[in-house]
Tab-separated table of C-alpha atoms in Angstrom:
chain	number	residue	atom	x	y	z
B	1	UNK	CA	39.586	9.378	-31.002
B	2	UNK	CA	40.425	5.868	-32.099
B	3	UNK	CA	38.890	2.871	-33.611
B	4	UNK	CA	40.849	-0.302	-33.472
B	5	UNK	CA	40.288	-3.996	-34.873
B	6	UNK	CA	39.171	-5.324	-31.476
B	7	UNK	CA	35.742	-3.457	-31.263
B	8	UNK	CA	34.213	-0.029	-31.355
B	9	UNK	CA	35.002	0.867	-27.523
B	10	UNK	CA	37.878	3.225	-28.550
B	11	UNK	CA	35.513	5.042	-30.810
B	12	UNK	CA	34.097	6.719	-27.644
B	13	UNK	CA	37.497	8.279	-26.572
B	14	UNK	CA	36.921	12.239	-26.862
B	15	UNK	CA	39.165	14.007	-29.215
B	16	UNK	CA	38.507	16.172	-32.332
B	17	UNK	CA	37.618	15.177	-35.810
B	18	UNK	CA	39.064	17.506	-38.606
B	19	UNK	CA	36.336	18.417	-41.050
B	20	UNK	CA	37.787	17.502	-44.534
B	21	UNK	CA	35.236	19.906	-46.305
B	22	UNK	CA	37.833	22.448	-46.584
B	23	UNK	CA	40.365	20.285	-48.779
B	24	UNK	CA	39.863	21.192	-52.309
B	25	UNK	CA	37.821	24.443	-51.508
B	26	UNK	CA	39.257	26.957	-49.045
B	27	UNK	CA	42.591	24.973	-49.113
B	28	UNK	CA	44.201	23.851	-52.483
B	29	UNK	CA	46.379	20.745	-52.719
B	30	UNK	CA	49.367	22.197	-51.588
B	31	UNK	CA	48.086	23.799	-48.596
B	32	UNK	CA	45.853	20.900	-47.777
B	33	UNK	CA	48.884	18.660	-47.615
B	34	UNK	CA	50.451	21.372	-45.350
B	35	UNK	CA	47.454	21.040	-43.041
B	36	UNK	CA	47.363	17.239	-43.168
B	37	UNK	CA	50.924	17.157	-42.160
B	38	UNK	CA	50.246	19.452	-39.436
B	39	UNK	CA	47.355	17.642	-38.103
B	40	UNK	CA	49.286	14.335	-38.067
B	41	UNK	CA	52.169	16.110	-36.166
B	42	UNK	CA	49.708	17.432	-33.649
B	43	UNK	CA	48.062	13.987	-33.024
B	44	UNK	CA	44.876	14.756	-34.568
B	45	UNK	CA	44.159	11.694	-36.451
B	46	UNK	CA	40.632	11.608	-37.013
B	47	UNK	CA	39.693	13.096	-40.525
B	48	UNK	CA	36.022	13.374	-41.522
B	49	UNK	CA	34.942	13.852	-45.221
B	50	UNK	CA	32.413	12.975	-47.773
B	51	UNK	CA	32.027	11.652	-51.309
B	52	UNK	CA	30.639	15.155	-52.515
B	53	UNK	CA	32.990	17.464	-50.759
B	54	UNK	CA	33.494	20.075	-52.120
B	55	UNK	CA	31.345	20.098	-55.219
B	56	UNK	CA	29.901	23.599	-54.400
B	57	UNK	CA	33.195	25.295	-55.271
B	58	UNK	CA	33.556	26.602	-58.612
B	59	UNK	CA	34.954	24.360	-60.981
B	60	UNK	CA	34.691	21.387	-58.607
B	61	UNK	CA	32.354	18.381	-59.360
B	62	UNK	CA	32.763	16.454	-56.069
B	63	UNK	CA	35.151	14.127	-54.678
B	64	UNK	CA	37.846	16.523	-54.348
B	65	UNK	CA	38.379	16.337	-50.918
B	66	UNK	CA	38.674	12.546	-50.864
B	67	UNK	CA	41.246	12.858	-53.724
B	68	UNK	CA	43.517	14.970	-51.915
B	69	UNK	CA	43.362	12.921	-48.869
B	70	UNK	CA	44.043	9.788	-50.740
B	71	UNK	CA	46.987	11.456	-52.666
B	72	UNK	CA	48.423	12.370	-49.214
B	73	UNK	CA	47.814	8.726	-48.069
B	74	UNK	CA	49.897	7.623	-50.877
B	75	UNK	CA	52.806	9.811	-50.680
B	76	UNK	CA	53.103	9.762	-46.940
B	77	UNK	CA	52.056	6.204	-46.063
B	78	UNK	CA	49.923	7.184	-43.234
B	79	UNK	CA	46.684	5.614	-44.000
B	80	UNK	CA	46.868	3.190	-40.945
B	81	UNK	CA	47.621	5.914	-38.414
B	82	UNK	CA	44.452	7.874	-39.382
B	83	UNK	CA	40.794	7.181	-38.463
B	84	UNK	CA	38.887	7.968	-41.640
B	85	UNK	CA	35.165	8.539	-42.079
B	86	UNK	CA	33.425	9.428	-45.283
B	87	UNK	CA	29.930	9.609	-46.417
B	88	UNK	CA	27.678	8.630	-49.095
B	89	UNK	CA	24.134	9.659	-50.136
B	90	UNK	CA	24.745	13.322	-50.987
B	91	UNK	CA	24.333	15.002	-54.421
B	92	UNK	CA	27.025	15.848	-56.620
B	93	UNK	CA	27.902	16.351	-60.181
B	94	UNK	CA	25.974	13.635	-62.137
B	95	UNK	CA	25.203	11.738	-58.936
B	96	UNK	CA	21.961	12.281	-57.441
B	97	UNK	CA	20.991	12.193	-53.558
B	98	UNK	CA	19.877	8.753	-52.450
B	99	UNK	CA	20.778	5.527	-50.639
B	100	UNK	CA	19.877	3.007	-53.033
B	101	UNK	CA	21.759	-0.275	-53.238
B	102	UNK	CA	23.243	1.032	-56.477
B	103	UNK	CA	24.181	4.403	-55.146
B	104	UNK	CA	25.897	2.920	-52.033
B	105	UNK	CA	27.748	0.391	-53.987
B	106	UNK	CA	28.902	2.718	-56.713
B	107	UNK	CA	29.732	5.321	-54.142
B	108	UNK	CA	31.932	3.284	-51.867
B	109	UNK	CA	33.918	1.986	-54.665
B	110	UNK	CA	34.440	5.436	-55.750
B	111	UNK	CA	35.325	6.665	-52.592
B	112	UNK	CA	37.739	3.827	-51.965
B	113	UNK	CA	39.503	4.567	-55.192
B	114	UNK	CA	39.885	8.324	-54.586
B	115	UNK	CA	41.129	7.688	-51.106
B	116	UNK	CA	43.848	5.130	-52.146
B	117	UNK	CA	42.639	2.823	-49.310
B	118	UNK	CA	40.747	-0.571	-49.318
B	119	UNK	CA	38.699	0.241	-46.176
B	120	UNK	CA	36.775	2.925	-44.757
B	121	UNK	CA	36.711	3.236	-40.639
B	122	UNK	CA	33.166	4.766	-40.490
B	123	UNK	CA	30.678	5.122	-43.449
B	124	UNK	CA	27.888	7.547	-43.075
B	125	UNK	CA	24.744	7.770	-44.667
B	126	UNK	CA	25.081	11.678	-45.499
B	127	UNK	CA	21.231	12.387	-45.909
B	128	UNK	CA	18.155	10.240	-45.375
B	129	UNK	CA	16.559	8.606	-48.516
B	130	UNK	CA	12.587	8.177	-47.969
B	131	UNK	CA	12.199	6.738	-51.446
B	132	UNK	CA	14.325	3.849	-50.913
B	133	UNK	CA	13.353	0.873	-48.690
B	134	UNK	CA	15.258	0.845	-45.213
B	135	UNK	CA	15.857	-2.792	-45.709
B	136	UNK	CA	17.758	-1.951	-49.149
B	137	UNK	CA	19.998	0.455	-47.466
B	138	UNK	CA	20.885	-1.401	-44.355
B	139	UNK	CA	21.578	-4.642	-46.281
B	140	UNK	CA	23.816	-2.680	-48.861
B	141	UNK	CA	25.499	-1.311	-45.901
B	142	UNK	CA	25.849	-4.706	-44.168
B	143	UNK	CA	27.359	-6.085	-47.259
B	144	UNK	CA	30.007	-3.614	-47.341
B	145	UNK	CA	30.891	-4.414	-43.760
B	146	UNK	CA	31.079	-8.242	-44.462
B	147	UNK	CA	33.211	-7.381	-47.406
B	148	UNK	CA	35.669	-5.481	-45.325
B	149	UNK	CA	35.371	-2.302	-47.266
B	150	UNK	CA	33.585	-0.492	-44.194
B	151	UNK	CA	34.524	-1.358	-40.589
B	152	UNK	CA	31.315	0.792	-39.016
B	153	UNK	CA	28.337	2.600	-40.161
B	154	UNK	CA	27.108	6.003	-39.100
B	155	UNK	CA	24.030	8.353	-39.837
B	156	UNK	CA	24.339	11.925	-40.569
B	157	UNK	CA	21.319	14.171	-41.001
B	158	UNK	CA	18.840	11.282	-40.289
B	159	UNK	CA	16.092	11.852	-37.881
B	160	UNK	CA	16.265	9.864	-34.538
B	161	UNK	CA	13.345	7.799	-35.182
B	162	UNK	CA	14.727	6.738	-38.765
B	163	UNK	CA	17.998	5.749	-36.967
B	164	UNK	CA	16.309	3.799	-34.425
B	165	UNK	CA	14.095	1.836	-37.077
B	166	UNK	CA	17.073	1.202	-39.230
B	167	UNK	CA	19.001	-0.422	-36.322
B	168	UNK	CA	16.042	-2.160	-35.053
B	169	UNK	CA	15.613	-3.680	-38.606
B	170	UNK	CA	19.451	-4.474	-38.518
B	171	UNK	CA	19.014	-6.159	-35.200
B	172	UNK	CA	16.329	-8.301	-36.549
B	173	UNK	CA	18.058	-9.492	-39.571
B	174	UNK	CA	21.597	-9.818	-37.725
B	175	UNK	CA	23.090	-6.980	-39.979
B	176	UNK	CA	25.671	-4.140	-38.885
B	177	UNK	CA	23.778	-1.189	-37.243
B	178	UNK	CA	24.811	2.449	-37.137
B	179	UNK	CA	26.887	2.962	-34.212
B	180	UNK	CA	27.685	6.669	-34.679
B	181	UNK	CA	25.619	9.556	-35.698
B	182	UNK	CA	26.751	13.301	-36.942
B	183	UNK	CA	24.050	15.864	-35.422
B	184	UNK	CA	24.242	19.619	-35.308
B	185	UNK	CA	25.336	20.492	-31.843
B	186	UNK	CA	27.079	23.472	-30.208
B	187	UNK	CA	26.374	25.853	-27.276
B	188	UNK	CA	23.871	27.838	-29.233
B	189	UNK	CA	22.220	24.787	-31.138
B	190	UNK	CA	21.260	22.346	-28.229
B	191	UNK	CA	17.607	21.672	-28.504
B	192	UNK	CA	17.560	19.233	-31.088
B	193	UNK	CA	20.431	16.939	-29.936
B	194	UNK	CA	19.317	17.039	-26.237
B	195	UNK	CA	15.676	16.525	-26.836
B	196	UNK	CA	15.640	14.255	-29.940
B	197	UNK	CA	18.863	12.406	-30.305
B	198	UNK	CA	20.153	12.067	-26.711
B	199	UNK	CA	17.874	9.606	-25.452
B	200	UNK	CA	18.693	7.459	-28.601
B	201	UNK	CA	22.445	8.010	-28.055
B	202	UNK	CA	21.976	6.685	-24.486
B	203	UNK	CA	19.726	3.854	-25.318
B	204	UNK	CA	22.113	2.468	-27.999
B	205	UNK	CA	25.550	3.666	-26.738
B	206	UNK	CA	25.892	5.801	-30.033
B	207	UNK	CA	29.199	7.738	-30.696
B	208	UNK	CA	28.432	11.140	-31.549
B	209	UNK	CA	30.392	13.345	-33.960
B	210	UNK	CA	28.966	16.739	-33.800
B	211	UNK	CA	29.228	19.227	-36.621
B	212	UNK	CA	28.958	22.888	-36.656
B	213	UNK	CA	30.802	22.900	-33.342
B	214	UNK	CA	31.370	26.767	-33.667
B	215	UNK	CA	27.820	27.619	-34.795
B	216	UNK	CA	29.067	28.468	-38.384
B	217	UNK	CA	31.692	30.987	-36.759
B	218	UNK	CA	29.407	32.556	-34.427
B	219	UNK	CA	31.152	31.115	-31.503
B	220	UNK	CA	34.381	32.525	-32.448
B	221	UNK	CA	33.188	35.766	-30.907
B	222	UNK	CA	33.839	37.795	-34.070
B	223	UNK	CA	30.085	38.514	-34.693
B	224	UNK	CA	28.280	40.518	-32.028
B	225	UNK	CA	26.022	42.827	-33.896
B	226	UNK	CA	24.475	42.587	-37.318
B	227	UNK	CA	26.969	45.430	-38.251
B	228	UNK	CA	29.852	42.811	-37.735
B	229	UNK	CA	28.419	40.640	-40.384
B	230	UNK	CA	27.646	43.080	-43.004
B	231	UNK	CA	29.483	42.227	-46.112
B	232	UNK	CA	30.765	39.046	-44.613
B	233	UNK	CA	30.356	35.669	-46.557
B	234	UNK	CA	28.795	34.040	-43.227
B	235	UNK	CA	26.078	36.665	-43.051
B	236	UNK	CA	23.234	34.292	-43.843
B	237	UNK	CA	24.670	31.648	-41.713
B	238	UNK	CA	25.213	33.528	-38.667
B	239	UNK	CA	22.568	36.357	-38.325
B	240	UNK	CA	20.243	34.085	-36.484
B	241	UNK	CA	22.529	33.584	-33.645
B	242	UNK	CA	22.902	37.460	-33.078
B	243	UNK	CA	20.201	37.944	-30.374
B	244	UNK	CA	20.001	38.174	-26.666
B	245	UNK	CA	20.567	34.521	-26.077
B	246	UNK	CA	23.528	34.334	-28.492
B	247	UNK	CA	25.358	37.272	-26.897
B	248	UNK	CA	24.506	35.944	-23.279
B	249	UNK	CA	26.596	32.755	-24.386
B	250	UNK	CA	29.511	34.828	-25.974
B	251	UNK	CA	29.717	36.913	-22.774
B	252	UNK	CA	30.024	33.763	-20.610
B	253	UNK	CA	32.430	32.252	-22.929
B	254	UNK	CA	34.439	35.321	-22.790
B	255	UNK	CA	34.659	35.280	-19.047
B	256	UNK	CA	35.603	31.849	-18.728
B	257	UNK	CA	38.161	32.163	-21.734
B	258	UNK	CA	40.156	34.968	-19.693
B	259	UNK	CA	40.454	32.759	-16.748
B	260	UNK	CA	42.044	30.058	-18.949
B	261	UNK	CA	43.825	32.532	-21.119
B	262	UNK	CA	41.920	31.109	-24.079
B	263	UNK	CA	39.922	32.284	-26.739
B	264	UNK	CA	35.947	32.009	-26.839
B	265	UNK	CA	36.223	29.529	-29.791
B	266	UNK	CA	38.425	27.218	-27.494
B	267	UNK	CA	35.991	27.438	-24.600
B	268	UNK	CA	33.222	26.614	-26.820
B	269	UNK	CA	34.830	23.393	-28.180
B	270	UNK	CA	36.197	22.511	-24.633
B	271	UNK	CA	32.760	22.617	-23.341
B	272	UNK	CA	31.682	19.948	-25.833
B	273	UNK	CA	34.633	17.847	-24.900
B	274	UNK	CA	33.418	17.777	-21.345
B	275	UNK	CA	29.899	16.428	-22.314
B	276	UNK	CA	30.007	12.707	-21.698
B	277	UNK	CA	27.854	11.741	-24.867
B	278	UNK	CA	29.974	13.659	-27.353
B	279	UNK	CA	32.666	11.616	-28.761
B	280	UNK	CA	34.386	14.094	-31.124
B	281	UNK	CA	33.226	17.612	-32.307
B	282	UNK	CA	34.047	18.098	-35.994
B	283	UNK	CA	36.055	21.074	-36.453
B	284	UNK	CA	38.217	22.709	-39.386
B	285	UNK	CA	41.054	25.013	-39.896
B	286	UNK	CA	42.507	26.781	-42.809
B	287	UNK	CA	45.835	28.050	-41.192
B	288	UNK	CA	48.601	26.919	-38.627
B	289	UNK	CA	47.194	29.461	-36.188
B	290	UNK	CA	43.540	28.297	-36.203
B	291	UNK	CA	45.008	24.490	-36.034
B	292	UNK	CA	47.006	25.580	-32.795
B	293	UNK	CA	43.755	26.885	-31.306
B	294	UNK	CA	42.112	23.587	-31.790
B	295	UNK	CA	44.856	21.640	-30.189
B	296	UNK	CA	44.738	24.175	-27.403
B	297	UNK	CA	40.952	23.502	-26.832
B	298	UNK	CA	41.852	19.913	-26.031
B	299	UNK	CA	44.123	20.858	-23.372
B	300	UNK	CA	41.674	23.239	-21.613
B	301	UNK	CA	40.139	21.718	-18.416
B	302	UNK	CA	36.790	23.330	-17.280
B	303	UNK	CA	35.629	23.113	-13.727
B	304	UNK	CA	32.202	21.505	-12.917
B	305	UNK	CA	31.125	25.075	-12.041
B	306	UNK	CA	32.370	26.574	-15.273
B	307	UNK	CA	30.507	23.914	-17.402
B	308	UNK	CA	27.390	24.601	-15.467
B	309	UNK	CA	27.829	28.335	-16.019
B	310	UNK	CA	27.891	27.640	-19.863
B	311	UNK	CA	24.965	25.446	-19.444
B	312	UNK	CA	23.015	28.315	-17.740
B	313	UNK	CA	24.200	30.879	-20.303
B	314	UNK	CA	22.994	28.734	-23.186
B	315	UNK	CA	19.655	27.473	-21.602
B	316	UNK	CA	16.963	27.299	-24.007
């Protein structure tokens, strides 16, 4: 996935985006640098993060992920080789959730400092703000684009009608619009994207960066029963997937994986890469082995029949 100075067309080239929430959380600075080096060496040059990553980890306040990426940029001189997206609007230590002009202006400047860069490729509103007028939010974002601090705008966790109305306002005013969205989407979680977001995506030609591509780890195939998740840190996230439909999906992934000498997770990610409206699934890894699996998923070619089988197994 690439973005260049000539326009947004290259935003639609399918690739994987690496989720930077692991930096400063499950990976310390040393291991984060190692992972960033390996990402670059393997051609994974799209990194997605947020200004509040990873405030939830003990001892963190938010901004840790951006700071690690920024230090890596400074030491390795790789900023211009990376497509970088980050977000504003989420809560973190001493910063409340919201998309007011003050929060956006202060947020982008703080992110730029942490990231050791003077521009952000794609700047996402992390969560909606129903208390702030949409005009204030979109004008503030437009000012960032005009100033060269941000190249493109995206929306994460906003309802489709709110994205549509925001873009309608931007069109009317001649402002920068949202050209990318980050929805939940995977083989199990298809309904909301396909029924609510997809019509808007097709109408406005939006780039789609899907998150939870492996359904919080369920689509790794490790969890097939409630006994499998007992004692797991993912128990609450995964238990809702363990049902007849979920197991049917895993079984079909398993059958196709065997045909490609691949893993269930690789097939699940590959399925998304074969979806024409999905620009880049957001995925993460904490080890070289996991990273190699992500790279492998980009190399697998599913037949039309195999995609159809996965569609059928995950029908809702």
